[in-house]
Short mmCIF file of C-alpha atoms in Angstrom, two decimals:
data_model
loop_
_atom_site.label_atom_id
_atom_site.label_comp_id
_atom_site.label_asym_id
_atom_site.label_seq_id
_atom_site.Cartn_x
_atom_site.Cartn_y
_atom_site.Cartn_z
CA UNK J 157 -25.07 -7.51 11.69
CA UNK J 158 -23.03 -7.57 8.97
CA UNK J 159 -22.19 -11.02 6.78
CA UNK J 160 -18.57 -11.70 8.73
CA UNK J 161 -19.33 -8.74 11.31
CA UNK J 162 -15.61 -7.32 10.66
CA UNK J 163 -14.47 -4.12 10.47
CA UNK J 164 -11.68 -3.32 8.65
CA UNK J 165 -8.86 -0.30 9.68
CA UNK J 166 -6.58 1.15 6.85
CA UNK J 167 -3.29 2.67 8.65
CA UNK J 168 -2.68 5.19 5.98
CA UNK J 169 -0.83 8.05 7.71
CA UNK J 170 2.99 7.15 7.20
CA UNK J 171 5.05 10.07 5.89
CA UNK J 172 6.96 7.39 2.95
CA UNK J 173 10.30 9.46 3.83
CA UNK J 174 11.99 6.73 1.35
CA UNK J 175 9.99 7.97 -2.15
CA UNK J 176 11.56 11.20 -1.49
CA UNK J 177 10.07 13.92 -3.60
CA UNK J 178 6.86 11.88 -4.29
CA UNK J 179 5.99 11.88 -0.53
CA UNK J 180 6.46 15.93 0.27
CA UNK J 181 3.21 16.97 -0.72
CA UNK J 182 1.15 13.74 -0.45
CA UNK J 183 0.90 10.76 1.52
CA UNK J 184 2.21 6.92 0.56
CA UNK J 185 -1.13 5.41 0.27
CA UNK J 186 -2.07 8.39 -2.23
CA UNK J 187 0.83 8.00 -4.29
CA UNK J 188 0.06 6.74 -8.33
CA UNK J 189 1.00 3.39 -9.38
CA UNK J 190 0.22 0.89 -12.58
CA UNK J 191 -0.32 3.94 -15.02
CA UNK J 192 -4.29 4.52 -13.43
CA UNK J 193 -4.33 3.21 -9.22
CA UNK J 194 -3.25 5.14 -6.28
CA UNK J 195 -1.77 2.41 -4.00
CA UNK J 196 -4.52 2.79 -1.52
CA UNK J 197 -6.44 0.98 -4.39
CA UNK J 198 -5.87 -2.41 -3.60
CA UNK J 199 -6.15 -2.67 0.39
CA UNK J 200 -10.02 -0.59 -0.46
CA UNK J 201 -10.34 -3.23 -3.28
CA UNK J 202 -9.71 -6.37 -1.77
CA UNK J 203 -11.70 -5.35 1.36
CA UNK J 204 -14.23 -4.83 -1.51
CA UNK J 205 -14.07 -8.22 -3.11
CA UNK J 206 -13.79 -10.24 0.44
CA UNK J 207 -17.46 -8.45 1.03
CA UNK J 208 -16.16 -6.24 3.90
CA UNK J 209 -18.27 -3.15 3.48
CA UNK J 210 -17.28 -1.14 6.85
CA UNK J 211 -13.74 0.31 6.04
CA UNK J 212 -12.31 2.75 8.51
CA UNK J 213 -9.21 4.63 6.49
CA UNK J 214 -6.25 6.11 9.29
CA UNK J 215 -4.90 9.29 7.58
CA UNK J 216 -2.27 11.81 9.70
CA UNK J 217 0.33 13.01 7.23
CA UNK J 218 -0.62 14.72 4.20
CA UNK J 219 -3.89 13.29 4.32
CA UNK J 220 -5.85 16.36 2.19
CA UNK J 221 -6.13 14.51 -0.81
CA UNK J 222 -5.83 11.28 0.38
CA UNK J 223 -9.04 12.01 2.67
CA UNK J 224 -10.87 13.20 -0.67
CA UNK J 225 -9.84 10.25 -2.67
CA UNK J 226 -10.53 7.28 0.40
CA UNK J 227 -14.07 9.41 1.14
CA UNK J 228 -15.00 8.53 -2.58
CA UNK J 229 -16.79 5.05 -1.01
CA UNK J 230 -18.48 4.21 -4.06
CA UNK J 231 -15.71 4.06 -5.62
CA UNK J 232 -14.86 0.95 -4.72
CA UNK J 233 -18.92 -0.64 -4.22
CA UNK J 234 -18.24 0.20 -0.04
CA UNK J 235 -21.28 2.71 -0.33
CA UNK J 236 -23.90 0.04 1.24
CA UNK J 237 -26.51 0.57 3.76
CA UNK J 238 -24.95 0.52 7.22
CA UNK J 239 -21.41 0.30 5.70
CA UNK J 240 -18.62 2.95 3.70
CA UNK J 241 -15.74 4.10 4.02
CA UNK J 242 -14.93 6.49 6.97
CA UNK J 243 -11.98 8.77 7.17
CA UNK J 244 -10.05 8.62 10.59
CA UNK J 245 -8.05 11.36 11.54
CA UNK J 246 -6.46 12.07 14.56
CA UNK J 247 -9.10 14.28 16.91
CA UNK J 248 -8.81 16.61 20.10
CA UNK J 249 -11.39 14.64 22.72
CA UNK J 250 -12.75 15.42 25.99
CA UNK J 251 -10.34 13.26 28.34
CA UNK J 252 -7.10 14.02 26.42
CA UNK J 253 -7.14 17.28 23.84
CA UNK J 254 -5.37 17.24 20.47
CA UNK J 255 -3.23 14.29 19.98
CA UNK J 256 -1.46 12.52 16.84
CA UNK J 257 -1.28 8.50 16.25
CA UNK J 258 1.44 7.49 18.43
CA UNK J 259 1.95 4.45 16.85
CA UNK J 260 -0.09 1.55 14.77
CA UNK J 261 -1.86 -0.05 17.92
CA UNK J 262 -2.56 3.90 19.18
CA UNK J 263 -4.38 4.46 15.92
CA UNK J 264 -6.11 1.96 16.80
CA UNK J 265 -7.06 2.56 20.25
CA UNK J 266 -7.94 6.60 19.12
CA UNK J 267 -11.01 4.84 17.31
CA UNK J 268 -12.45 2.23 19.82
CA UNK J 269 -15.77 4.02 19.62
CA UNK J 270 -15.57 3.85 16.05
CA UNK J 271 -15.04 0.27 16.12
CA UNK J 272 -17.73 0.43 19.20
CA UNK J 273 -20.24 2.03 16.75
CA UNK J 274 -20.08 -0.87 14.45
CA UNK J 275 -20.60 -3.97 16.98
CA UNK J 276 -17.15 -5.38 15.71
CA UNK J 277 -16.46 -9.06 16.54
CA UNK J 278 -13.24 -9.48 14.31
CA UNK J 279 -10.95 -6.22 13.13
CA UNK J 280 -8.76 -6.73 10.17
CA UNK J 281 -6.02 -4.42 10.53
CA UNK J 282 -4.19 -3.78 6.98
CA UNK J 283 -1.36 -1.04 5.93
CA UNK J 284 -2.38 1.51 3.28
CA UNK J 285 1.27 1.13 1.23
CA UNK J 286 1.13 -2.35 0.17
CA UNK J 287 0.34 -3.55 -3.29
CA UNK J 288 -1.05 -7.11 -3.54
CA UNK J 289 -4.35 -9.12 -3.79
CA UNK J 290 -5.67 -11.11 -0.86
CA UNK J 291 -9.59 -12.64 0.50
CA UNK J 292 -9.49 -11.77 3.70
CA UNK J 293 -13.03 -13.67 3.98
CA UNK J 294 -10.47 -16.87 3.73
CA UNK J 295 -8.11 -15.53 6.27
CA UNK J 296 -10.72 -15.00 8.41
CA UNK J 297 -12.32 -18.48 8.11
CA UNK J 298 -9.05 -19.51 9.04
CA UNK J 299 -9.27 -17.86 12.28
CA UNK J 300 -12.20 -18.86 13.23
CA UNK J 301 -11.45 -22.42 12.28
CA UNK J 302 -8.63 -22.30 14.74
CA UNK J 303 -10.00 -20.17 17.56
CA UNK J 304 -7.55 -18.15 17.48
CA UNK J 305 -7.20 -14.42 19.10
CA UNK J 306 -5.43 -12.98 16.49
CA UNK J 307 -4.19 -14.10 13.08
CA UNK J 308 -0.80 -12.80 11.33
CA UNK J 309 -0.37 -12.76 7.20
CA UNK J 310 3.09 -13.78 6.95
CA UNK J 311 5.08 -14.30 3.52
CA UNK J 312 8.10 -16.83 2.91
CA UNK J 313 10.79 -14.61 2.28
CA UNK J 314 14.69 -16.08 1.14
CA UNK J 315 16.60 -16.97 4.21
CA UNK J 316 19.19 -14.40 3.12
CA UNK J 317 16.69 -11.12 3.33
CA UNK J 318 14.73 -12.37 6.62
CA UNK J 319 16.39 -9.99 8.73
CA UNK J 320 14.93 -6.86 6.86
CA UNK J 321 11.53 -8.16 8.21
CA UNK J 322 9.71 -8.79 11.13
CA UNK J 323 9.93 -12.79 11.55
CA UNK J 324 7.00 -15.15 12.71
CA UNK J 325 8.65 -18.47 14.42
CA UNK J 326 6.02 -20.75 14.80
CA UNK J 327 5.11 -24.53 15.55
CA UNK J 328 4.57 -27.41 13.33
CA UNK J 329 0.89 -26.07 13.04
CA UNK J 330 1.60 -22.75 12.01
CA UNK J 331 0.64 -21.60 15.73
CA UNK J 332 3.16 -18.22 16.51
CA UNK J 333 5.19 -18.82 19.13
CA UNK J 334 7.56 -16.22 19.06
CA UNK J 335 7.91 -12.71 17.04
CA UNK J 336 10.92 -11.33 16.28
CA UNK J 337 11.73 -7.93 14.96
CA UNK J 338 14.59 -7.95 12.06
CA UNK J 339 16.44 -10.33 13.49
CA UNK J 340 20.38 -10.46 12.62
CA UNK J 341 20.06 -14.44 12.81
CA UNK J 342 17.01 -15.32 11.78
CA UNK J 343 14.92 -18.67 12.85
CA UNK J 344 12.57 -19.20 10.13
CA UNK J 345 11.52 -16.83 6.80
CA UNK J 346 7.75 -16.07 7.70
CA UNK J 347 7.58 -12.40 7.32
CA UNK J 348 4.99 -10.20 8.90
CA UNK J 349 3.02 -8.98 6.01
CA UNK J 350 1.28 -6.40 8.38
CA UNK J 351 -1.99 -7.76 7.85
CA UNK J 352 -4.05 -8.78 11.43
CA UNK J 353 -6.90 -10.21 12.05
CA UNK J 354 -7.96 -9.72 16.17
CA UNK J 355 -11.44 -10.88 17.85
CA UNK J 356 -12.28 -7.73 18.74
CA UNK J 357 -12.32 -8.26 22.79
CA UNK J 358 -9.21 -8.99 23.83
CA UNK J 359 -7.92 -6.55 21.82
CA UNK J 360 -10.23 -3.71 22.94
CA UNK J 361 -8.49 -5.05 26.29
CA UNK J 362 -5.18 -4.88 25.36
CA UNK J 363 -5.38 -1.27 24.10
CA UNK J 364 -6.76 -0.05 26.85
CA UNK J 365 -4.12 -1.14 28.69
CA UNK J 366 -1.43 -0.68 26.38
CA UNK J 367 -2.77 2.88 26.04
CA UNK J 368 -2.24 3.28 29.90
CA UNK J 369 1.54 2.25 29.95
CA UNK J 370 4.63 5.16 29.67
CA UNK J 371 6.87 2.81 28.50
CA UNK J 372 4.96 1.21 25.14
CA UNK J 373 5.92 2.65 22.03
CA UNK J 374 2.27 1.93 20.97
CA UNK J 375 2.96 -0.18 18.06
CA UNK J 376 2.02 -3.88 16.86
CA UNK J 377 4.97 -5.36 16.66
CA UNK J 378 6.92 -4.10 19.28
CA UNK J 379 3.93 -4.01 21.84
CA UNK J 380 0.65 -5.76 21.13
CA UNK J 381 1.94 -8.84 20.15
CA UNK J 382 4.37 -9.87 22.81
CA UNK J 383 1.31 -9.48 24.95
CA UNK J 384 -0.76 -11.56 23.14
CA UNK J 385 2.28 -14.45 23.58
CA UNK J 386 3.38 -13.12 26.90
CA UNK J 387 -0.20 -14.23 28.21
CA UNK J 388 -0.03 -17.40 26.39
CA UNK J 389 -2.75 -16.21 24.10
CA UNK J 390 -3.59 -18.15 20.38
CA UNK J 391 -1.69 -16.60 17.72
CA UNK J 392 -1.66 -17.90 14.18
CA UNK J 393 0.17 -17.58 11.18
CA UNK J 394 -1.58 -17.06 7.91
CA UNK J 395 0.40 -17.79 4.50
CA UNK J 396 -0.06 -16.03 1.66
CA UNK J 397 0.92 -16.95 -1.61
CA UNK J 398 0.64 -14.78 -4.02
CA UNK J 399 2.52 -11.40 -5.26
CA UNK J 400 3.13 -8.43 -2.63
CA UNK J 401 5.13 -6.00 -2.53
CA UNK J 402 6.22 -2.76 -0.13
CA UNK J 403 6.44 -0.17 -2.08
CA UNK J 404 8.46 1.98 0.47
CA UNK J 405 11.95 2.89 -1.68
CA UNK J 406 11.62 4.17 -5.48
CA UNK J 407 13.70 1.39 -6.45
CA UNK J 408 10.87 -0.97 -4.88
CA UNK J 409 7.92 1.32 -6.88
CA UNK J 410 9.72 1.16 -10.20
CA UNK J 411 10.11 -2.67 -10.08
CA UNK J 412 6.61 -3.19 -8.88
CA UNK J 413 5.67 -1.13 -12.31
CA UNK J 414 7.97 -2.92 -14.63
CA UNK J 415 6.55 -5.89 -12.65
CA UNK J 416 3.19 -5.33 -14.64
CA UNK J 417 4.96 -5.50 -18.10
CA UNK J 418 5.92 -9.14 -17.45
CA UNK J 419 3.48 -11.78 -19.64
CA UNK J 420 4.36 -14.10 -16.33
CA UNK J 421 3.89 -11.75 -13.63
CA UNK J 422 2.26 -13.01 -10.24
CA UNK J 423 0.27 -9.32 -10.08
CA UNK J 424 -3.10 -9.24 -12.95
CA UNK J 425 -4.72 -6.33 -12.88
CA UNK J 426 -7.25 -7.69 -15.50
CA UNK J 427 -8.65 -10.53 -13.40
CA UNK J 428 -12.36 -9.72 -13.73
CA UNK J 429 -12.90 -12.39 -10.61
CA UNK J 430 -10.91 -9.51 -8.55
CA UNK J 431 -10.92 -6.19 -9.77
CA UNK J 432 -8.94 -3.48 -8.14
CA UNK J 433 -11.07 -0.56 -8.80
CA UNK J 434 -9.74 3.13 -8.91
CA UNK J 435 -11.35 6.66 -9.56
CA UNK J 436 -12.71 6.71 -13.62
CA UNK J 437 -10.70 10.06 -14.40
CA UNK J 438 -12.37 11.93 -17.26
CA UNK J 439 -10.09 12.33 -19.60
CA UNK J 440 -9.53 11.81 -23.77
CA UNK J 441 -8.64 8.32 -24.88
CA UNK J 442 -4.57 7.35 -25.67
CA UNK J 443 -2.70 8.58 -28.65
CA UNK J 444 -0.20 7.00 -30.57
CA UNK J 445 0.75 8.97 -33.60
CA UNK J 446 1.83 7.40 -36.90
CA UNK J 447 5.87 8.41 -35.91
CA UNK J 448 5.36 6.32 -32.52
CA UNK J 449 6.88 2.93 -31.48
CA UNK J 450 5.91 1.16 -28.41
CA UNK J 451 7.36 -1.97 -27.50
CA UNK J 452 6.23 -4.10 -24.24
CA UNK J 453 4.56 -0.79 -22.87
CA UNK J 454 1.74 -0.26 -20.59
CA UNK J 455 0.10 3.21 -21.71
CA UNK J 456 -3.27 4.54 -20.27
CA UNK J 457 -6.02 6.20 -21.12
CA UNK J 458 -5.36 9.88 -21.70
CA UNK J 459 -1.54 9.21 -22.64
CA UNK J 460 0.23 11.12 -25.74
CA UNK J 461 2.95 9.19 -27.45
CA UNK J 462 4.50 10.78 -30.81
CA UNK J 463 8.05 9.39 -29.65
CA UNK J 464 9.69 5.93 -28.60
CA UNK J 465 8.76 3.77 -25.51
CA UNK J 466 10.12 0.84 -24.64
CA UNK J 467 9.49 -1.35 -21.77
CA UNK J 468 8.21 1.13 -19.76
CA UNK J 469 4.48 2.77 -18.13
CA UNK J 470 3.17 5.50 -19.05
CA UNK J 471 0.65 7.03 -16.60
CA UNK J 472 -2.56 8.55 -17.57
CA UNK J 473 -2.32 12.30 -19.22
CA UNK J 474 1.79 11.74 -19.53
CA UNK J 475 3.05 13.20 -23.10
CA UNK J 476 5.99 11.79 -25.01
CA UNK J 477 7.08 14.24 -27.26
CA UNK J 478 8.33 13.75 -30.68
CA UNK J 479 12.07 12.32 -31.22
CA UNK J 480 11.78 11.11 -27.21
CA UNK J 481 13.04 7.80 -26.14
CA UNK J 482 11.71 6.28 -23.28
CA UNK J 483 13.31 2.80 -21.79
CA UNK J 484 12.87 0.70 -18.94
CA UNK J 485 10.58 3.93 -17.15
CA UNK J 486 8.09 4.87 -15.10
CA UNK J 487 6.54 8.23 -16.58
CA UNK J 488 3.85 9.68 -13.92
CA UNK J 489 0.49 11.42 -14.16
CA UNK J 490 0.67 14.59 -16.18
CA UNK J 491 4.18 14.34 -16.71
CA UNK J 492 5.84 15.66 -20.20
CA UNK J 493 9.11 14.12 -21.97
CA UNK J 494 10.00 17.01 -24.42
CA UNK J 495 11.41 16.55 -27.64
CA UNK J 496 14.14 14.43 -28.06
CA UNK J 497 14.76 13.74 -24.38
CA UNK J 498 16.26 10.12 -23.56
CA UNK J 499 14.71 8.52 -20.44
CA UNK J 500 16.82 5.32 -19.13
CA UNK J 501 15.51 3.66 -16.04
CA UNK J 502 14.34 6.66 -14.97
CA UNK J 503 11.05 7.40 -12.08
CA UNK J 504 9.32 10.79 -13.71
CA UNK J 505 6.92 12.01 -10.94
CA UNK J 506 3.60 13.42 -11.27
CA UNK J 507 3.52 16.66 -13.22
CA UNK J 508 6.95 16.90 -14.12
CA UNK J 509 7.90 18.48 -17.23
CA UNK J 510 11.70 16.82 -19.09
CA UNK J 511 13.04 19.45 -21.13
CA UNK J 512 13.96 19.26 -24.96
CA UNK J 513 17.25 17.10 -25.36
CA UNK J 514 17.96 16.32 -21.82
CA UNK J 515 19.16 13.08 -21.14
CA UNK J 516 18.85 11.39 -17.79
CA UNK J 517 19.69 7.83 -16.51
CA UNK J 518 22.07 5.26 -17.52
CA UNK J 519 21.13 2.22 -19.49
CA UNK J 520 24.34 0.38 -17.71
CA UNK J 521 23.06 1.04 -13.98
CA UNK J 522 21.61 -0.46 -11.61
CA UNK J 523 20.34 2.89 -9.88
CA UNK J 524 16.67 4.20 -10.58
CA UNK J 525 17.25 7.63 -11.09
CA UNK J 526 13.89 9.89 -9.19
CA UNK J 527 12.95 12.68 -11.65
CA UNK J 528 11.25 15.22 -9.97
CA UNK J 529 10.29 19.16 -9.93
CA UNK J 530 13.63 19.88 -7.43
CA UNK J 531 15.77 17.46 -9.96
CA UNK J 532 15.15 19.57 -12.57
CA UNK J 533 15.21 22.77 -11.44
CA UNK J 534 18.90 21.65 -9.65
CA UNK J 535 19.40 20.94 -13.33
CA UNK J 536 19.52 24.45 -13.36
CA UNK J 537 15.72 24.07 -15.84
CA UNK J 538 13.32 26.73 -14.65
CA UNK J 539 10.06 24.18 -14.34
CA UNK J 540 7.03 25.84 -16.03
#
């Protein structure tokens, strides 16, 4: 038996349509963020830190590299004795031949005898895309406390943007009593968070059954938990405090990087009480050459800077070349600003290469501007 005997199931297949250019060749989950991480970082992490040690990971789309890098278990201390970190993928089986996920709670259900192997009493069901720090050892205390059948993270959201999520009514004890999906009038700002907690026998019933019915779209939200309230089962509401962000729209990754440059920021990544732990690339330590200025930059390990950056993160192995001016950006693994480009609130993905002299955003928008291979190239700049 393990210490809380729960298992914990990483949905990390979604496509992340809304990043665009960053999502054609690799999945969400996989996607770089905070100058070293992938985004799949902190979910593995904080199952790491809340001494979860059985971590089933969900791929479908993309999932090549993102099956390499989740497979890496000691990455993130999950390589114990009777625990890791096991990649999911969708399989062809006896009683009904090659299949893909269907939906959240079909992932799910495609991995009962997973969850079987591992004598599961609780299953902690996170999403692979979310950036944030949370003990789910305390969220499950809190479900045992209340004897509950499954526990919902929410997050108090302004009153204004509650219809963007799905909404959590509840009772004066935080017990859910009705679930709402983007609702255009809104009854309360609790917003699913995405993160469940189940005891593992009803809902080994439910997805049986769920599995069973034509008309279920197979998902959490829509399906799983109106039957939990339906049959007038114990649902709870768990709030979190604390930073959290979806990083689902380039606009939403770019702030939740310039996030990191703020002395006040909700989101420290150098807690030593709660690491998030990421692959230790080998690479050559930063550079910043005697013509460089930096100002209220976050540059890692392997970065080049011989021009100027301001307010911005610069990923590990990005180059910015001599004469360059950099504000208010992202810059992305591997990528290269050449000489004398300006950069204004600008995403540069992985790899990319800026020519000489181009200049791209404007320092009076609002709009993130994407920077990638095909934006260049439409530029009519052959990419090398």
């Amino acid at each position: 038996m393990k210490k809380n005997n729960m298992v914990a199931m990483i949905l990390a297949g979604g496509r992340g349509s809304r990043l665009f250019d960053l999502t054609k060749k690799v999945a969400k989950p996989a996607v770089h963020y905070g100058g070293k991480y992938r985004i799949i970082d902190f979910p593995l992490s904080n199952c790491a830190n809340s001494n979860i040690d059985t971590v089933g990971v969900l791929v479908q789309y993309e999932s090549i590299l993102l099956s390499s890098y989740s497979a890496r278990a000691a990455t993130w201390g999950l390589d114990s004795n009777g625990g890791g970190v096991y990649v999911l993928s969708p399989r062809e089986k006896d009683e009904a031949g090659l299949d893909v996920y269907r939906g959240t709670a079909d992932a799910i259900t495609q991995n009962i005898d997973f969850l079987d192997q591992y004598d599961a009493e609780y299953v902690l069901v996170l999403s692979g895309d979310h950036i944030y720090k949370m003990n789910y050892e305390k969220m499950l205390e809190e479900h045992i406390k209340n004897n509950a059948e499954a526990t919902i993270a929410v997050l108090e959201v302004p009153m204004s943007e509650a219809s963007r999520f799905g909404i959590m009514n509840t009772d004066s004890e935080d017990r859910i009593v009705e679930f709402e999906e983007k609702p255009k009038n809104p009854k309360s700002n609790l917003a699913s968070m995405g993160i469940y907690i189940f005891s593992y026998k009803t809902l080994r019933k439910f997805l049986k059954e769920d599995a069973k019915n034509p008309n279920s779209s197979h998902d959490f939200g829509k399906d799983l938990i109106p039957t939990y309230l339906n049959n007038g089962l114990k649902l709870m509401a768990y709030r979190f405090k604390g930073y959290w962000k979806d990083v689902g729209t380039i606009s939403s990754l770019w702030e939740a990087n310039m996030d990191l440059l703020d002395p006040n920021g909700e989101l420290d990544l150098f807690d030593p009480s709660w690491k998030i732990y990421t692959e230790d690339v080998l690479t050559y330590p930063q550079i910043i050459s005697e013509d460089a200025k930096v100002d209220n930059s976050l540059i890692t390990q392997g970065a080049c800077i011989e021009g100027e950056v301001v307010n911005s993160v610069i990923f590990t192995n990005a180059k910015v070349r001599k004469g360059a001016y950099v504000k208010d950006s992202v810059v992305m693994t591997g990528a290269v600003i050449g000489k004398d480009a300006k950069l204004y609130k600008c995403l540069v993905a992985d790899d990319v290469r800026v020519p000489e002299g181009m200049v791209l955003g404007d320092p009076d928008s609002d709009e993130v501007l994407l920077v990638s291979r095909a934006y260049i190239a439409k530029a009519g700049v052959k990419h090398e």
